[in-house]
Each structure stands twice: as structure tokens, then as C-alpha cells.
Coordinates of C-alpha atoms and ligand atoms in Angstrom, one line a residue:
M25 CA -14.6 29.9 -14.2
S26 CA -13.4 26.5 -13.8
R27 CA -14.8 23.8 -16.2
F28 CA -14.4 21.7 -13.4
Q29 CA -16.1 21.3 -9.4
Q30 CA -14.3 22.5 -6.9
S31 CA -13.0 19.2 -5.8
V32 CA -11.0 18.8 -8.9
D33 CA -9.5 22.7 -9.0
G34 CA -8.9 22.3 -5.4
I35 CA -6.6 19.5 -4.8
G36 CA -2.9 19.3 -6.0
A37 CA -1.8 16.8 -8.8
Y38 CA 0.0 13.1 -7.6
V39 CA 3.5 14.5 -8.0
V40 CA 6.4 11.3 -7.6
D41 CA 10.0 11.9 -8.4
Q42 CA 10.8 9.1 -10.8
D43 CA 13.9 10.2 -11.6
A44 CA 15.0 6.5 -12.6
S45 CA 18.8 7.1 -12.0
L46 CA 19.1 8.1 -8.8
I47 CA 18.8 5.2 -5.7
K48 CA 15.1 4.6 -5.6
L49 CA 13.9 3.9 -2.7
N50 CA 11.2 6.1 -2.6
Q51 CA 7.3 4.2 -3.7
N52 CA 7.6 0.9 -1.6
E53 CA 8.4 -1.3 -4.5
S54 CA 10.1 -3.9 -5.5
S55 CA 13.6 -3.1 -5.7
R56 CA 14.0 -6.3 -7.6
D57 CA 12.4 -7.1 -11.0
V58 CA 10.3 -10.4 -12.4
P59 CA 13.4 -12.1 -13.9
A60 CA 14.3 -12.4 -17.8
A61 CA 13.6 -15.8 -18.1
L62 CA 10.1 -15.5 -16.3
K63 CA 9.4 -12.5 -18.8
E64 CA 9.7 -15.1 -21.4
E65 CA 7.3 -17.2 -20.5
I66 CA 5.2 -14.5 -19.6
F67 CA 6.0 -13.1 -23.7
E68 CA 5.2 -16.5 -24.6
R69 CA 1.8 -16.6 -22.5
L70 CA 0.8 -13.0 -24.4
R71 CA 1.4 -14.4 -27.5
R72 CA -1.2 -16.8 -27.4
T73 CA -3.5 -14.6 -26.0
S74 CA -6.4 -12.8 -28.1
W75 CA -5.7 -8.9 -28.1
N76 CA -9.1 -9.1 -30.4
R77 CA -10.9 -10.2 -27.6
Y78 CA -12.2 -8.2 -23.9
P79 CA -10.3 -10.0 -21.0
I80 CA -12.8 -12.0 -19.2
D81 CA -14.2 -9.3 -16.7
G82 CA -15.2 -11.6 -12.8
S83 CA -14.1 -15.7 -11.9
G84 CA -10.7 -16.6 -14.4
A85 CA -7.9 -17.9 -14.1
L86 CA -6.7 -15.0 -12.0
E87 CA -9.3 -15.1 -10.1
E88 CA -8.7 -19.3 -9.7
K89 CA -5.0 -17.9 -8.6
I90 CA -6.1 -15.4 -5.9
A91 CA -8.1 -18.2 -4.9
A92 CA -5.5 -20.9 -4.5
Y93 CA -2.9 -18.0 -2.9
T94 CA -5.3 -16.8 -0.4
G95 CA -7.5 -19.9 0.3
H96 CA -10.4 -17.6 -0.2
P97 CA -13.8 -18.5 -2.4
V98 CA -13.4 -17.4 -5.8
S99 CA -17.0 -15.5 -5.3
G100 CA -16.3 -13.3 -3.0
I101 CA -12.8 -12.2 -5.0
L102 CA -12.5 -9.0 -6.8
A103 CA -9.4 -8.0 -9.3
G104 CA -9.1 -4.4 -9.9
N105 CA -6.3 -1.8 -12.0
G106 CA -4.2 -1.7 -8.7
S107 CA -5.8 -1.6 -5.7
N108 CA -6.1 2.2 -5.7
E109 CA -8.8 1.3 -8.1
L110 CA -10.5 -0.8 -5.3
I111 CA -10.3 2.3 -2.8
Q112 CA -11.7 4.4 -5.6
T113 CA -14.8 1.5 -6.3
L114 CA -15.7 1.6 -2.7
F115 CA -16.1 4.8 -2.1
V116 CA -18.0 5.3 -4.9
A117 CA -20.3 2.3 -4.0
A118 CA -20.6 2.8 0.2
C119 CA -20.4 6.7 0.4
S120 CA -22.6 9.7 -0.8
K121 CA -21.3 13.2 -0.7
G122 CA -21.0 14.6 3.3
D123 CA -21.1 11.2 4.0
R124 CA -18.6 9.9 7.3
V125 CA -15.4 7.7 6.4
V126 CA -13.2 7.2 9.4
T127 CA -9.5 6.5 8.9
A128 CA -6.0 7.5 10.6
R129 CA -3.7 10.3 9.8
P130 CA -1.3 10.0 8.9
S131 CA -2.1 7.3 6.0
F132 CA -2.0 6.4 2.6
S133 CA -2.7 9.5 0.4
V134 CA -5.5 8.2 -2.1
Y135 CA -8.2 7.8 0.7
K136 CA -8.1 11.7 1.3
R137 CA -7.8 12.4 -2.8
V138 CA -10.5 10.3 -3.8
A139 CA -12.8 11.0 -0.2
G140 CA -12.0 15.0 -1.5
L141 CA -12.9 14.1 -5.6
L142 CA -16.6 12.5 -4.2
G143 CA -17.3 15.0 -1.7
V144 CA -17.0 12.8 1.6
V145 CA -15.8 14.0 5.1
L146 CA -12.8 12.1 5.5
D147 CA -12.7 11.8 10.0
E148 CA -8.8 11.3 10.0
I149 CA -8.0 10.0 13.6
P150 CA -4.4 11.4 14.6
L151 CA -2.0 8.0 15.8
G152 CA -1.5 8.6 18.9
L153 CA 2.9 7.9 20.9
R154 CA 5.1 6.4 18.0
F155 CA 2.2 6.5 15.7
A156 CA -0.1 3.5 17.2
Y157 CA -3.2 3.2 16.4
D158 CA -5.9 4.7 18.9
A159 CA -8.1 2.0 18.8
D160 CA -10.9 3.2 21.2
E161 CA -11.0 6.0 19.7
V162 CA -11.9 4.8 16.6
I163 CA -14.0 2.6 18.2
R164 CA -15.7 5.5 19.3
R165 CA -15.6 7.7 15.8
A166 CA -16.7 4.2 13.9
K167 CA -20.3 4.0 15.1
C168 CA -21.9 6.2 12.5
A169 CA -19.5 6.2 10.5
R170 CA -20.4 4.9 6.5
M171 CA -17.0 3.1 5.8
V172 CA -13.9 2.2 8.0
I173 CA -10.4 1.9 6.2
L174 CA -7.0 1.1 7.8
A175 CA -4.0 0.5 6.6
V176 CA -2.3 -2.8 8.7
P177 CA 0.1 -2.4 8.8
N178 CA -0.1 1.3 8.2
N179 CA 1.8 3.7 5.3
P180 CA 3.9 6.2 6.0
T181 CA 4.2 5.1 9.8
G182 CA 4.8 1.4 9.2
T183 CA 3.1 0.4 12.4
T184 CA 0.0 -1.9 12.6
I185 CA -3.0 -2.8 14.3
S186 CA -4.0 -6.6 16.6
E187 CA -6.1 -8.5 14.8
K188 CA -8.7 -8.5 18.5
D189 CA -8.5 -4.6 18.5
L190 CA -9.2 -4.6 14.0
E191 CA -12.6 -7.5 15.6
R192 CA -13.4 -4.5 18.1
I193 CA -13.5 -2.2 15.6
A194 CA -15.5 -4.2 13.1
R195 CA -18.6 -5.3 16.1
A196 CA -19.0 -0.9 16.6
T197 CA -19.3 0.3 13.3
D198 CA -22.3 -0.5 10.6
G199 CA -20.8 0.4 7.8
L200 CA -17.9 -1.1 6.2
L201 CA -14.7 -1.6 7.5
V202 CA -11.9 -2.1 4.7
I203 CA -8.4 -3.4 5.8
D204 CA -6.4 -2.5 3.4
E205 CA -3.3 -4.8 3.4
A206 CA -0.8 -3.6 1.0
Y207 CA 2.1 -4.7 2.4
Q208 CA 0.8 -7.7 4.8
E209 CA 3.1 -10.7 3.4
F210 CA 6.1 -8.1 4.9
Q211 CA 4.1 -8.0 8.1
G212 CA 3.5 -12.1 7.8
T213 CA -0.2 -11.8 9.9
N214 CA -2.9 -10.9 8.2
A215 CA -6.4 -9.9 9.6
Q216 CA -8.1 -12.7 6.8
S217 CA -10.1 -14.3 9.0
L218 CA -12.5 -11.7 10.2
L219 CA -13.9 -12.5 7.1
S220 CA -15.6 -15.4 8.0
R221 CA -17.2 -13.9 11.0
Y222 CA -18.1 -10.5 9.9
E223 CA -19.6 -9.6 6.9
N224 CA -18.8 -6.0 6.8
V225 CA -15.5 -6.6 6.6
V226 CA -13.2 -6.1 3.4
I227 CA -9.3 -6.9 2.9
L228 CA -7.3 -5.2 0.2
R229 CA -4.0 -6.4 -1.1
T230 CA -1.8 -6.2 -4.0
M231 CA 0.9 -6.8 -6.1
S232 CA 3.2 -3.8 -6.5
K233 CA 5.2 -4.9 -3.0
A234 CA 5.5 -8.4 -2.3
W235 CA 5.1 -9.6 -5.0
R236 CA 7.2 -7.2 -7.7
L237 CA 4.8 -5.6 -10.0
A238 CA 4.2 -2.8 -9.6
G239 CA 4.1 -1.3 -13.0
A240 CA 0.9 -4.4 -14.4
R241 CA -1.0 -2.8 -12.5
L242 CA -2.9 -5.6 -10.2
G243 CA -4.8 -4.9 -6.8
Y244 CA -7.6 -7.5 -5.5
L245 CA -10.3 -7.4 -2.5
L246 CA -11.5 -10.2 -0.7
G247 CA -15.0 -10.1 1.4
R248 CA -18.2 -12.1 1.2
E249 CA -20.0 -12.8 -2.4
E250 CA -22.8 -10.6 -1.8
T251 CA -20.2 -7.5 -0.4
A252 CA -17.5 -8.2 -3.9
R253 CA -20.7 -8.8 -6.5
A254 CA -21.8 -5.4 -5.3
L255 CA -19.0 -3.8 -5.8
S256 CA -18.4 -5.3 -9.5
K257 CA -21.3 -3.0 -10.4
A258 CA -19.4 0.5 -9.2
K259 CA -16.3 -1.1 -10.7
L260 CA -15.2 -0.4 -14.7
P261 CA -15.5 -3.3 -16.6
F262 CA -12.4 -4.7 -18.3
S263 CA -10.2 -2.4 -15.9
V264 CA -8.0 -5.3 -15.5
D265 CA -6.4 -5.7 -18.9
V266 CA -5.6 -8.7 -20.9
F267 CA -1.5 -7.9 -19.8
A268 CA -1.8 -7.5 -16.3
R269 CA -4.3 -11.0 -16.4
T270 CA -1.8 -13.0 -17.8
V271 CA 1.6 -11.5 -16.0
T272 CA 0.0 -12.3 -13.3
E273 CA -0.9 -15.1 -13.8
A274 CA 2.5 -16.4 -14.3
V275 CA 4.0 -14.4 -10.8
L276 CA 1.4 -16.0 -8.7
E277 CA 2.8 -19.7 -9.6
R278 CA 6.1 -18.3 -8.2
R279 CA 5.7 -18.2 -4.8
D280 CA 9.2 -18.6 -4.5
L281 CA 9.7 -15.2 -5.8
M282 CA 7.6 -13.5 -3.8
D283 CA 9.4 -15.4 -0.4
E284 CA 12.4 -14.3 -1.5
V285 CA 11.6 -10.6 -1.5
V286 CA 10.2 -10.9 2.2
R287 CA 12.7 -12.5 3.0
T288 CA 15.3 -9.9 2.1
V289 CA 12.7 -7.3 3.0
R290 CA 12.6 -8.9 6.3
S291 CA 16.7 -9.2 7.8
E292 CA 17.2 -5.8 5.8
R293 CA 14.9 -3.9 7.5
E294 CA 16.2 -5.4 11.0
R295 CA 19.8 -4.8 10.4
L296 CA 18.7 -0.8 8.4
F297 CA 17.0 0.3 11.6
R298 CA 19.1 -1.8 13.9
E299 CA 21.8 1.1 11.8
M300 CA 19.8 4.2 11.7
E301 CA 19.3 3.9 15.5
G302 CA 23.0 4.3 16.1
I303 CA 22.6 7.5 13.5
P304 CA 22.7 10.0 16.9
A305 CA 20.5 13.0 13.9
L306 CA 17.5 10.0 13.2
A307 CA 15.0 8.6 15.1
P308 CA 13.6 5.6 12.6
V309 CA 10.3 4.1 13.7
P310 CA 10.2 0.4 13.6
S311 CA 8.0 -1.0 11.1
A312 CA 5.9 -4.6 10.0
A313 CA 6.3 -3.1 6.4
N314 CA 8.7 -3.0 3.6
F315 CA 9.8 0.8 4.3
I316 CA 11.2 2.6 7.6
L317 CA 9.9 5.9 8.6
F318 CA 12.5 8.3 10.6
E319 CA 12.6 11.1 12.0
V320 CA 15.1 14.0 10.8
K321 CA 16.2 16.1 14.3
N322 CA 18.2 19.0 13.4
R323 CA 17.3 20.3 10.7
P324 CA 14.7 20.2 8.4
A325 CA 13.2 16.7 6.8
R326 CA 13.3 18.5 3.5
S327 CA 17.0 19.6 3.6
F328 CA 17.8 16.0 4.7
F329 CA 15.6 14.4 1.7
Q330 CA 17.2 17.7 -0.9
A331 CA 21.5 16.7 0.5
L332 CA 20.5 12.8 -0.3
R333 CA 19.3 13.6 -3.5
D334 CA 22.3 15.5 -4.4
K335 CA 24.2 12.1 -3.7
G336 CA 22.2 9.7 -5.6
V337 CA 19.1 8.5 -3.0
L338 CA 15.6 9.0 -3.1
V339 CA 14.0 9.2 -0.4
R340 CA 10.3 10.4 0.5
V341 CA 9.1 14.1 1.8
Y342 CA 6.5 14.9 3.3
D343 CA 4.5 18.6 2.9
E344 CA 1.7 17.3 5.7
P345 CA 2.4 19.2 9.4
D346 CA 2.3 16.1 10.4
L347 CA 5.4 14.2 9.1
R348 CA 7.3 17.4 8.8
N349 CA 10.4 16.0 10.2
Y350 CA 10.7 12.5 8.9
L351 CA 11.5 10.9 5.9
R352 CA 10.1 8.3 4.6
V353 CA 13.1 5.2 3.2
T354 CA 11.6 1.7 0.9
I355 CA 13.6 -1.3 1.7
G356 CA 16.5 -1.6 -1.1
D357 CA 18.7 -4.4 -2.2
P358 CA 21.6 -4.6 0.4
A359 CA 23.7 -2.5 -2.1
E360 CA 21.4 -0.1 -2.1
N361 CA 20.8 -0.1 1.8
D362 CA 24.6 -0.1 2.5
A363 CA 24.6 3.6 -0.4
F364 CA 21.4 4.9 1.4
L365 CA 23.2 4.1 4.5
A366 CA 26.2 5.9 3.8
A367 CA 24.4 8.7 2.6
V368 CA 22.9 9.8 5.3
R369 CA 26.2 9.1 7.7
E370 CA 28.0 11.4 5.4
I371 CA 25.6 14.3 5.4
A372 CA 24.6 12.9 9.6
G373 CA 28.3 12.4 10.3
G374 CA 29.2 15.1 13.4
E375 CA 25.7 15.9 13.9
R376 CA 24.5 15.8 17.8
A377 CA 20.7 14.8 17.9
Ligands
LIG401 N1 -2.2 0.5 -0.1 C1 -1.4 1.2 0.9 C2 -1.5 1.6 2.0 C3 -0.3 1.5 -0.6 O1 0.5 2.0 0.0 C4 -0.4 1.7 -1.0 C5 0.3 1.7 -2.4 N2 1.4 2.5 -2.2 C6 -1.5 0.4 -2.9 C7 -2.7 0.8 -1.9 C8 -2.1 1.2 -4.3 O2 -1.3 -0.2 -4.7 P1 -1.7 -0.3 -6.2 O3 -2.8 1.3 -6.2 O4 -0.4 0.0 -6.9 O5 -2.0 -2.0 -6.1

């Protein structure tokens, strides 16, 4: 007899290949680390921090810096241990067992994982042609849903949805509309203006992608003051430690570092897409994020993945049926992208679609 819930025993482990000896293009991280000089400055700040005291939980210097970056009031900001924690907090705070939450399919796997653990029914609306969002179907199903959660741009497809459609969805549901904007910096637009007009809208962001801080674990949420206050009660106290706070405060002061990542990703995304389009065995999906999903046309995607791995390039492979023929590559630095393209050409060379 298991000591754990069926929902836990029934779920697979969250396994990600993290072999650092490979060219790592499988987790949508920034290929650039925080510069050494800034790390030194952060170490200095950490030396001045009290490690014996609990961190400030709520409106501290971190929240002030997030407010300065986003233009959103501190009272409507909630920081978390990665946006993953805030996703869990939203499900815990808004849903009971058996409640229905609307999302898209395929989308970010953590939504399904958290819903499954809580016994929440995830109503996954299939993306349409070329992985486009089906806004009309989302609206139909959103009516009596407890919550709607959409990644914009979506992971793993890189496809997006217009602000107008998001507004229609916000209007169609009494539940929360959570817009997960983990990749918004790469898209260049966001849905923040909806916050002032719709009290049920919540926006999720992360420092893990454009801001280079996947290792520091810092996500944040923008919403109405009442929403942030309610959600903070469902989150574990002090989940954002002094180290993550200090690192994030310092990095948020260096917008130039984020801009540099975004500039490189945008130009490399365009170049990679064009090059991949020219390879008959592949069909890339246009992306607004820092990755490109691509179809492998004439052999199982998993064998293509393994061939790439054997050549030292790590991309993302999927088990779910929707993505059986697809792989996802994170946009890296130009040299990493060149290595990816060279490996792809060697493997696909001569193969015709
Ligand atoms: N949302 C989406 C859509 C993501 O792709 C990711 C990271 N893969 C996250 C949230 C979680 O990011 P983090 O917990 O690092 O903030």
C-alpha cells in the first residue's frame, strides 16, 4: 500500500536533462550568465545582509524595483520562488478538488502537474492550425471555469494570442484569467493594460529567461491589490530568500543586460528560423519567445533528438502525442546556434522531406 496519494503515485517525475558538458538548448534559459563584475558587487551586498533574520515578506526593496520596471504599483505585486511557485499558489488559492481550469494543449507542463496533484480538472483546449490559439473555443469553455491560464507566448509552441482576444476571454469568465508572460520580453508586447480594466486578470512574469536568473528562482505576479493580498495568504511565508532577493534587486538595476539578451535572441531567432526553413527535413514554427519548436518530417523526433545529443547538442524532446514529431530548441548565442545548425545539417543532410 502506498503512503502517498494516488495523484502523486500516478504522476511522472519532472526530469530534465541537465548535462552541462553539452551545448544546452533545452530549458529556455539565457545562454549568458550575469557578468563577473556584477556578481562581485552582489557578493558585497550579500556580505552586508543579515542571514540570521527572515527576509522581508511583502513590500520590500525587491517589490519597489519590480514596480519601477513594470510601472505596476507595489501593492499589486507578489514575488515568488520562481513563477512555478506562483502557479501553484494560484491553483491552491482559487481551486478545490473537482473544479475546472481552462488552458491550451500543448502548453507548459507545470499547469497539468499542479492541477493533477490537487485533483483539479484541467480542460485543455487543443491549439489549432500551426498551433494557433482557438480564442472562440477558450471563450466558450471559460464561461463556468474556476480559472483560465494561458501562456503568452505559449511554451512550447512560441505562438501567441492578441490582446483583443485576451480581453474577450477576461470578459467571458467570472474566474481568474492568468496570463503567463514568462517570455514577454522576447515578444516585446504584454497584456498589462488589461489589469486596470479587468479585476479578474493576473499576469505572471519571471526573472528566469530574459533577465538571466533561472538559478536564482524569482517569479512575480501583477494584479489588483486585493488579488495580490489574497494570494499572498496561500503562499508559504518567506519563500523568496534573502539571496534571491538581493541578486534580483541588483540585476533589475541593470536593464542593459536584459536588453542585450533580448536583442541577441530576436536577431538569432530570425536567423535560426530562416536557416531551419531552408532545411527540407525540418519545419519550424514561427515564435515570439526565446525558442523555436520544429517538426522533424521524415523520422521519429526522438531519434533526431538522440542524433543531436550524440553530436553534443541538447534540445527538448516530448512524450505527449501532440508533439511526437516535434523538438524544441532554445535560442542560444550565435556560436551555439551555429553548432546546432551544423549538427542538424549533418544529420538531415541528403534527407528529403
Ligand atoms: N511559465 C512558463 C510558460 C514557462 O515556460 C516557465 C519556465 N519554463 C515558467 C512559467 C516557470 O518559470 P520559473 O519558475 O523559472 O519562473
